Short mmCIF file of C-alpha atoms and ligand atoms in Angstrom, two decimals:
data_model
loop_
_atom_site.label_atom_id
_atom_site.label_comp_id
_atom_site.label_asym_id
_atom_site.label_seq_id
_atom_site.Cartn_x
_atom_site.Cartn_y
_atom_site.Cartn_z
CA UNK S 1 12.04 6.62 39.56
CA UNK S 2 11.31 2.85 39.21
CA UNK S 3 10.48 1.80 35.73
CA UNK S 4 6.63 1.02 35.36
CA UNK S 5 5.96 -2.75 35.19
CA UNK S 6 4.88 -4.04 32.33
CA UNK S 7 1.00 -5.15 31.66
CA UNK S 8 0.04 -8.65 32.59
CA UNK S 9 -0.48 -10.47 29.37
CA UNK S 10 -4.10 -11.49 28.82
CA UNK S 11 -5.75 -14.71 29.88
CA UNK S 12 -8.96 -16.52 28.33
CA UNK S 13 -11.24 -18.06 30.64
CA UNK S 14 -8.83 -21.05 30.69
CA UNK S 15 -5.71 -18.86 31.92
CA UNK S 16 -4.24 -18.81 29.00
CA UNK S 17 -2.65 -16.49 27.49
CA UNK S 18 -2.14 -15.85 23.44
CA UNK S 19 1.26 -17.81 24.01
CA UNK S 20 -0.27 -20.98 24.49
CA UNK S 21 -2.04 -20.99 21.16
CA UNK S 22 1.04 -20.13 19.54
CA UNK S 23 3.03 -22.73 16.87
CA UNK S 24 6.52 -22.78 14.86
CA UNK S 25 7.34 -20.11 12.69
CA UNK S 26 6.42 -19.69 9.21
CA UNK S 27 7.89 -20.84 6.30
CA UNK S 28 5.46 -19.20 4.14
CA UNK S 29 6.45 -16.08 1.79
CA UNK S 30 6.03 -12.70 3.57
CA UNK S 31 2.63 -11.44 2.65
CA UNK S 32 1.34 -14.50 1.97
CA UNK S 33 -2.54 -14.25 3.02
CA UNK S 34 -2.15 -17.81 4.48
CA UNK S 35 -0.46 -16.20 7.37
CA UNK S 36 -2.98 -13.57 8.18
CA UNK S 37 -5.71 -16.46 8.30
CA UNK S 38 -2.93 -18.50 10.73
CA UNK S 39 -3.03 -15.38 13.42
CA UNK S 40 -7.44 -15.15 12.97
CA UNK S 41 -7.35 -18.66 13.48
CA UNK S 42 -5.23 -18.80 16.81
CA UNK S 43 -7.32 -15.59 17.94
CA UNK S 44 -10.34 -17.09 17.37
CA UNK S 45 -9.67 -20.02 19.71
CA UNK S 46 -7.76 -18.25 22.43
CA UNK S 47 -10.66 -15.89 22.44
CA UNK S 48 -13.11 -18.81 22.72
CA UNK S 49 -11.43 -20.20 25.58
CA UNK S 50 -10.67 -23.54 23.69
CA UNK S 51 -8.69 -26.31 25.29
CA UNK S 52 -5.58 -26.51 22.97
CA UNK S 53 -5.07 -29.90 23.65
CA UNK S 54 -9.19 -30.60 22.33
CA UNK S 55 -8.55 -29.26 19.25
CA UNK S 56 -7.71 -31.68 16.12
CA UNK S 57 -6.10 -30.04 13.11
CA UNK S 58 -6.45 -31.77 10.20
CA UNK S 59 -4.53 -30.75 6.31
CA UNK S 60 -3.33 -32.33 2.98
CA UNK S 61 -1.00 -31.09 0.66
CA UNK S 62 0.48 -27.13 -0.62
CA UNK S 63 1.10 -24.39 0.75
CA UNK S 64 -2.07 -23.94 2.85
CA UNK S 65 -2.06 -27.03 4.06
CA UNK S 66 1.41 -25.98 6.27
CA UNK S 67 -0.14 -23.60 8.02
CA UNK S 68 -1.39 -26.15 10.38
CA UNK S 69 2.37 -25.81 11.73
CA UNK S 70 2.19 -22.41 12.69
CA UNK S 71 -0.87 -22.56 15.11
CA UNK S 72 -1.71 -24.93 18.35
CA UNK S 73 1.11 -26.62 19.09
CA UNK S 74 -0.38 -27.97 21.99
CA UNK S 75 -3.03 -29.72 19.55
CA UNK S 76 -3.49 -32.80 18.03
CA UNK S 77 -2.37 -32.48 13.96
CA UNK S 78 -2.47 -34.56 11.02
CA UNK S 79 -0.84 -33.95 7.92
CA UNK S 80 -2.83 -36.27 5.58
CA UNK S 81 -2.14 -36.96 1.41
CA UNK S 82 -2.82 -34.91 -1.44
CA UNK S 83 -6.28 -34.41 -0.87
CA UNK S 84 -7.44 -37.02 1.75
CA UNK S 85 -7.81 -34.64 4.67
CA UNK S 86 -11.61 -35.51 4.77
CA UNK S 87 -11.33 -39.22 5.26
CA UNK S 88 -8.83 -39.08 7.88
CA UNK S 89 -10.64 -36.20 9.93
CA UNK S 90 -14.33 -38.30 9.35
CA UNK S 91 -12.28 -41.30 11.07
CA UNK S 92 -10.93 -39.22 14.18
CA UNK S 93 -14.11 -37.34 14.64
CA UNK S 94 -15.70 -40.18 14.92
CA UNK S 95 -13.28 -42.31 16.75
CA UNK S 96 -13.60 -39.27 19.49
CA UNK S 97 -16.20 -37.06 19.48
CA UNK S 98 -14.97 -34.61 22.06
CA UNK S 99 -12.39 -33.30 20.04
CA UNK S 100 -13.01 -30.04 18.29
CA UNK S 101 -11.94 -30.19 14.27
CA UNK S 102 -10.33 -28.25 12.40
CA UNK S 103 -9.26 -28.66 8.97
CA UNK S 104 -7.39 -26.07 6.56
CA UNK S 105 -6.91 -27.13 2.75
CA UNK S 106 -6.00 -25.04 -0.28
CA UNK S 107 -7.97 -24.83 -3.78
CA UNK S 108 -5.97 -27.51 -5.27
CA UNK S 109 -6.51 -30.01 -2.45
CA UNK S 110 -9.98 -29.71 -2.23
CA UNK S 111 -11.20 -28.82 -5.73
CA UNK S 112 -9.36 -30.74 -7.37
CA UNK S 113 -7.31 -33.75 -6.44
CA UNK S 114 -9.56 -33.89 -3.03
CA UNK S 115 -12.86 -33.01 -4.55
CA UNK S 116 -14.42 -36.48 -4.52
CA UNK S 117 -13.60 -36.10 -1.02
CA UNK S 118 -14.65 -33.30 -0.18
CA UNK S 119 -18.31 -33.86 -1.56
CA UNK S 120 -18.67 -36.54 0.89
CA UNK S 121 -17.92 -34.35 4.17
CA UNK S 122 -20.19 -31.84 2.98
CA UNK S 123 -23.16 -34.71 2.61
CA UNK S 124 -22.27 -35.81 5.39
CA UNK S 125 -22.23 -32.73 7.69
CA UNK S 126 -19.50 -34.11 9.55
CA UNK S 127 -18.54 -32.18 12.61
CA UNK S 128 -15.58 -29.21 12.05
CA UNK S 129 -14.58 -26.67 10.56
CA UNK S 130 -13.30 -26.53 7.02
CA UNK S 131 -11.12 -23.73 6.24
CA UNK S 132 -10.14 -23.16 2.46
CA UNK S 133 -7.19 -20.88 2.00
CA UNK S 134 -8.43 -20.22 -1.85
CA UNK S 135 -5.75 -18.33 -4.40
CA UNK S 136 -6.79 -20.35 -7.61
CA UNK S 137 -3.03 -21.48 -7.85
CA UNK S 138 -0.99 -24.28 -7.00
CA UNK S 139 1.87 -22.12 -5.34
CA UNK S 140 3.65 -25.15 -3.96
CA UNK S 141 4.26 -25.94 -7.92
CA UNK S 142 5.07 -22.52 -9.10
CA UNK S 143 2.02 -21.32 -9.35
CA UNK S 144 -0.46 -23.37 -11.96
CA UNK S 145 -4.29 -22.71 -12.28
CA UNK S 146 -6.11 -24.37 -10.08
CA UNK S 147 -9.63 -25.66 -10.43
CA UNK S 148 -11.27 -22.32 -8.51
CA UNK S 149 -9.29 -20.28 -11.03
CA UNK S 150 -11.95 -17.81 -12.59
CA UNK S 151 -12.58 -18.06 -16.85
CA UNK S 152 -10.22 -15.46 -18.21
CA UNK S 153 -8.13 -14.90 -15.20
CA UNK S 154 -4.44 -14.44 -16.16
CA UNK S 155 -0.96 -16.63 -15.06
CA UNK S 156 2.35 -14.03 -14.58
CA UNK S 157 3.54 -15.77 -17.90
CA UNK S 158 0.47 -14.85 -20.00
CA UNK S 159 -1.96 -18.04 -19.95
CA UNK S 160 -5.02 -17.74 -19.85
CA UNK S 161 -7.82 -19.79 -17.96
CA UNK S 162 -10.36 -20.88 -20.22
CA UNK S 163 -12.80 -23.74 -17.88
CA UNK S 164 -15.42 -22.62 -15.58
CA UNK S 165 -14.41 -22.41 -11.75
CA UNK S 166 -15.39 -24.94 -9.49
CA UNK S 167 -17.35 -22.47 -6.70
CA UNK S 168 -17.07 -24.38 -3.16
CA UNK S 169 -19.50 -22.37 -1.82
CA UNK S 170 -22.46 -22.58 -4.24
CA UNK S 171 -21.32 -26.88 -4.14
CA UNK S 172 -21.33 -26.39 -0.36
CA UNK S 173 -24.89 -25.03 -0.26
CA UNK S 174 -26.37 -27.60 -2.99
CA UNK S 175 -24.98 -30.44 -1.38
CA UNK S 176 -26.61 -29.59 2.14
CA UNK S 177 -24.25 -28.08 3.79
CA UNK S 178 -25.00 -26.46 7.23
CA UNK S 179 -22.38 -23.25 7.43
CA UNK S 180 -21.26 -21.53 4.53
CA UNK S 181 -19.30 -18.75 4.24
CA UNK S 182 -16.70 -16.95 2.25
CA UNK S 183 -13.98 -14.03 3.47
CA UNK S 184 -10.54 -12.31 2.62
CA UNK S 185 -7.87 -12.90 4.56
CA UNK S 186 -7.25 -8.89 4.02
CA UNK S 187 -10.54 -8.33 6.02
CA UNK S 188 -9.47 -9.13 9.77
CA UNK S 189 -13.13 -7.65 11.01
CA UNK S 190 -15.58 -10.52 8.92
CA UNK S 191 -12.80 -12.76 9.11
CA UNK S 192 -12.65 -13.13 12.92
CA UNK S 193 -16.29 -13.11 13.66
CA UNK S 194 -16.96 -15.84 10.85
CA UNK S 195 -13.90 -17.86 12.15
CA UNK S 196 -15.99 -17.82 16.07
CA UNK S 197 -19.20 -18.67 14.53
CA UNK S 198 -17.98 -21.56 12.39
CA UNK S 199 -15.55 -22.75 15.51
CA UNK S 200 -19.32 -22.53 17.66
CA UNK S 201 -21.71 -24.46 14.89
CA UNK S 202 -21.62 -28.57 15.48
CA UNK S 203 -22.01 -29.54 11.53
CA UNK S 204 -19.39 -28.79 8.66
CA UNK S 205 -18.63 -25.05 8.60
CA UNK S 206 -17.18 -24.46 5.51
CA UNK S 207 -15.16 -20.80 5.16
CA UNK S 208 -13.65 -20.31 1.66
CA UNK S 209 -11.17 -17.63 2.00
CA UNK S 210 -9.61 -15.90 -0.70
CA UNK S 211 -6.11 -15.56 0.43
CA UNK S 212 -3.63 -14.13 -2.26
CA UNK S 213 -0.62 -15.95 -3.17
CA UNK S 214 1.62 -12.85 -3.37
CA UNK S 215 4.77 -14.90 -4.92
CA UNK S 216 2.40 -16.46 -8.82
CA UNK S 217 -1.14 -14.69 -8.46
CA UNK S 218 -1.38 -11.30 -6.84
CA UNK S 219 -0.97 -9.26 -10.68
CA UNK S 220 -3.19 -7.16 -12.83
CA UNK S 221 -5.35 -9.76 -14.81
CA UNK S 222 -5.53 -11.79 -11.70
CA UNK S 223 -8.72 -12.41 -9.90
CA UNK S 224 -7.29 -13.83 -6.37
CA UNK S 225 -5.15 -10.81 -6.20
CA UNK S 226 -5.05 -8.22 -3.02
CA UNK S 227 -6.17 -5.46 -5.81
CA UNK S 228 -8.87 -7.49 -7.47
CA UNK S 229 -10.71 -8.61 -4.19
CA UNK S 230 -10.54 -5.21 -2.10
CA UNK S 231 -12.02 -3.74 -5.60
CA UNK S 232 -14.53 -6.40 -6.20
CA UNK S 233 -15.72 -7.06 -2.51
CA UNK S 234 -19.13 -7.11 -2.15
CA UNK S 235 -20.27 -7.72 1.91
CA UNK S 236 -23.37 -9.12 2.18
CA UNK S 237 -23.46 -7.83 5.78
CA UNK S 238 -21.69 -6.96 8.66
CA UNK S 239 -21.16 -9.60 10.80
CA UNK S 240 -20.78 -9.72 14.60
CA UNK S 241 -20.09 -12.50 16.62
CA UNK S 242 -21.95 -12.39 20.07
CA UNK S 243 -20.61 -15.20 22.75
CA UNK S 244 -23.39 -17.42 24.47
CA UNK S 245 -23.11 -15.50 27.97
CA UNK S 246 -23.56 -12.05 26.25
CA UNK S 247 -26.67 -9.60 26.83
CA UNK S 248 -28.20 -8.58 23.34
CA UNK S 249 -29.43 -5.35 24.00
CA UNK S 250 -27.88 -3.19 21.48
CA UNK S 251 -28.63 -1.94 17.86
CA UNK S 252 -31.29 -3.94 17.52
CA UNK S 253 -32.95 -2.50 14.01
CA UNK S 254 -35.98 -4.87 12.76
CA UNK S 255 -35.74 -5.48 9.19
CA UNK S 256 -31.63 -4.60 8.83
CA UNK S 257 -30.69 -7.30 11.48
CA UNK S 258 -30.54 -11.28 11.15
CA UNK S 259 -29.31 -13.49 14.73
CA UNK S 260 -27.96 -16.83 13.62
CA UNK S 261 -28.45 -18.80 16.69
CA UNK S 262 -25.77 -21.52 17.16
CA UNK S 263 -25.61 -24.79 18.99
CA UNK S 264 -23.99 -23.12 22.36
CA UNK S 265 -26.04 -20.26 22.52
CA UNK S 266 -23.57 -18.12 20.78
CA UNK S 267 -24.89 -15.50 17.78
CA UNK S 268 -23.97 -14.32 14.95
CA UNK S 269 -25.33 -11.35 13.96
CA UNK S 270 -25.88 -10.25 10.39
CA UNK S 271 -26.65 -6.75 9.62
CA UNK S 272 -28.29 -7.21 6.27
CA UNK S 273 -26.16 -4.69 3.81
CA UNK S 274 -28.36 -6.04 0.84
CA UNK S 275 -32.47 -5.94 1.24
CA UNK S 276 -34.13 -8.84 1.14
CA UNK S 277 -30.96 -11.29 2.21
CA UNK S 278 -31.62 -14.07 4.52
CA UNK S 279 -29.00 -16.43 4.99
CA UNK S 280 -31.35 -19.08 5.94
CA UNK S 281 -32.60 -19.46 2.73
CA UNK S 282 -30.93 -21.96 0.83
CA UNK S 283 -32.01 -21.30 -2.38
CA UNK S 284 -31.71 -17.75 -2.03
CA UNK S 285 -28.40 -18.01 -1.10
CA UNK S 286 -27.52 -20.24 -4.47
CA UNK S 287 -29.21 -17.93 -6.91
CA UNK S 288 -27.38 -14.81 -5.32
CA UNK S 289 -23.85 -16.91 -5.50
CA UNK S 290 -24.91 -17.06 -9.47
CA UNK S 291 -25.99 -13.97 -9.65
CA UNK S 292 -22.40 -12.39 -8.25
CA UNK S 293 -20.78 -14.60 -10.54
CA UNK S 294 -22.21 -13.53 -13.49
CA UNK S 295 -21.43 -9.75 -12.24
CA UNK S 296 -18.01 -10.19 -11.53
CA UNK S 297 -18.53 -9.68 -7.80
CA UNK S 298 -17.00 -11.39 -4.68
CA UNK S 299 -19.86 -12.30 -2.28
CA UNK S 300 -18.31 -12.25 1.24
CA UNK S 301 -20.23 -12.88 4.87
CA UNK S 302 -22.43 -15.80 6.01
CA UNK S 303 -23.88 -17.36 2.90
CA UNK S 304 -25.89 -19.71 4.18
CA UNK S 305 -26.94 -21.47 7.80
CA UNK S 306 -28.70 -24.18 9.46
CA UNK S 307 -27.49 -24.94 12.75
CA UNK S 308 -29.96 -27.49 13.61
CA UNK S 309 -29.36 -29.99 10.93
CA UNK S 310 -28.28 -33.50 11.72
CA UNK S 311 -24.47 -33.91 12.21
CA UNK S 312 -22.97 -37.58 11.13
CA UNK S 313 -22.97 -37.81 15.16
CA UNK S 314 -26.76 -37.63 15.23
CA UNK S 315 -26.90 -39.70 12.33
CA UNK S 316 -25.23 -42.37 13.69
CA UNK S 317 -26.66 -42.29 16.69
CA UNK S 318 -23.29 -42.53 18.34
CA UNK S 319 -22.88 -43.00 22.70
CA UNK S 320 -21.76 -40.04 24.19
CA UNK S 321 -18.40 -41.65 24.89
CA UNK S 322 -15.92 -41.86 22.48
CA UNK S 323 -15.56 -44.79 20.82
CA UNK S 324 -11.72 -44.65 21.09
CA UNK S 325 -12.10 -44.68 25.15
CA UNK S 326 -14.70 -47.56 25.39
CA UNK S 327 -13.46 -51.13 26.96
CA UNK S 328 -13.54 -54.07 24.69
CA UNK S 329 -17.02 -55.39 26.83
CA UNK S 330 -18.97 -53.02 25.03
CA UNK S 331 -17.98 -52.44 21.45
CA UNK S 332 -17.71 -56.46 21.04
CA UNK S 333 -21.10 -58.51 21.44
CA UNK S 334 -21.68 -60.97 23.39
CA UNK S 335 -21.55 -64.63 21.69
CA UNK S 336 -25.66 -64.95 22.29
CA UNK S 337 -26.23 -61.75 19.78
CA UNK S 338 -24.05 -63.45 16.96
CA UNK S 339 -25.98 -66.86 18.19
CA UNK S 340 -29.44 -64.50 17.80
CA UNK S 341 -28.23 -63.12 14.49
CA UNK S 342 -27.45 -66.61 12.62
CA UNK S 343 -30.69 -68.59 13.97
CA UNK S 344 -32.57 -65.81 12.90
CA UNK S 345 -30.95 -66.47 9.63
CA UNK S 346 -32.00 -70.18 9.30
FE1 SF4 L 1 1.83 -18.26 -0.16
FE2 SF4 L 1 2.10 -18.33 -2.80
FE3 SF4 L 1 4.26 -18.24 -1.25
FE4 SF4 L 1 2.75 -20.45 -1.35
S1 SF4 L 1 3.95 -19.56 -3.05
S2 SF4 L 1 3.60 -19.49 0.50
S3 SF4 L 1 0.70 -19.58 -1.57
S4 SF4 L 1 2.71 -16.65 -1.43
#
């Protein structure tokens, strides 16, 4: 009897299959949540049919910021400093617009050596994504507290963190933001459908993920551990991503259900877990990332969303091609403007 053939592998409206999105292999510690965000990640754009070769990664320095390596080879990627991923993506985004961004930092890189700027992005609502792979240590340096390190959270060797925690999100949201969110790279359901709405919305979508560093901070006393999160997880709903070309028809339950409409038509749809939650309410969503705080609680799901505010882009009023592909004759003036400029000066 012949032997069955084996099953086509997928394809994604490109016809492409999974192996295309694929990168090296890791060089991470097995179990490291990092990883598990690495496969969501490459999911999440072979499932949205992106063009490898349009995507831009963008990273700084630690652990997190090698994961980079393990996704998209095909793509574009830029290892920057400690830090500096922001400026460097700001300048390529702009410099071509087409290209889709993507930037993954750790806690260290962007709350504390990177935070000045980090601030900056956010303000500006400069178009990608903005993926935090958050395990308040430095695990690249044997594991020291980092600035997102909760008070009284405990080191493997006994010490103690004693300053508040720098909270991306709740900065994220005060500083105008347009996407903000928060996961666990344990949670491959909220994960995934937050990683297709952020990779659909045209501002800054920041995702913190908490994403423990099994090797320095996944103990008892530790509140970045596997343990402490699946314990402490509190959903704020159930989130669903629904493409652009998809019928909404079902479950529709008025008063439990929030859509998120994005830029291309896509959804996201919240099923409110908690009454009275509307993600679209800015200062809502700040007082309820205090309020978790204060209980001890890990707020997951979409935090907050505006997809219609101004990008950079709009700000800037940029031409629809990118700067990097227009011919000298345009980007340099004629000598009459400059001759315009100074005799209006006299
Ligand atoms: Fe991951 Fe920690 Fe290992 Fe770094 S040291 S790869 S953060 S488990």
């Amino acid at each position: 009897m012949p032997e069955p053939k084996p099953a086509a592998p997928r394809q994604n409206r490109l016809g492409l299959t999974v192996v295309d999105y694929k990168g090296g292999k890791t060089t991470l510690c097995a179990g490291c949540g990092h990883n598990a965000i690495s496969e969501r990640i490459l999911e999440a754009c072979f499932d949205l049919g992106l063009p490898p070769e349009r995507v831009a990664k963008f990273s700084g320095i630690g652990c997190s910021s090698k994961s980079p390596a393990y996704f998209m080879s095909r793509s574009h990627s830029f290892n920057a400093v400690h830090g500096r991923m922001p400026s460097v993506a700001t300048g390529a985004l702009l410099a071509n617009r087409t290209l889709r961004g993507l930037g993954v930092s750790g806690d260290g890189d962007t709350a504390s050596i990177g935070i000045g700027q980090f601030v900056h992005l956010l303000r500006r609502n400069v178009p990608m994504v903005y993926v935090i792979e958050n395990n308040g240590v430095y695990g690249l340096t044997k594991g020291q507290f980092s600035a997102t390190a909760d008070p009284g959270s405990v080191l493997k060797g006994g010490a103690v963190a004693d300053l508040p925690a720098v909270d991306t999100c709740a900065l994220a949201i005060q500083l105008g933001a347009s996407f903000v969110a928060r996961s666990f790279s344990g949670d491959k359901r909220q994960l995934s459908a937050l990683l297709r709405g952020a990779l659909s919305h045209r501002g800054t979508a920041l995702l913190d993920v908490l994403s423990p560093c099994v090797t320095f901070n996944d103990h008892e006393g530790s509140t970045k551990s596997f343990a402490w999160v699946k314990e402490h997880d509190e959903p704020l709903q159930e989130v669903s991503y629904v493409p652009a070309l998809e019928e909404i028809a079902v479950e529709y339950d008025p008063g439990a259900t929030v859509d998120v409409t994005l830029h291309d038509g896509a959804r996201l749809r919240l099923k409110k877990l908690e009454e009275g939650y509307d993600p679209r309410d800015r200062s809502g969503a700040l007082s309820r990332l205090l309020a978790a705080q204060a209980a001890g609680e890990v707020l997951t799901g979409l935090l907050y969303a505006d997809p219609a505010a101004p990008t950079l882009l709009d700000r800037l009023e940029l031409v629809e091609d990118p700067l990097a592909t227009l011919p000298a004759a345009r980007v340099r003036p004629p000598p009459s403007v400059l001759e315009a400029i100074n005799a209006s000066l006299r």
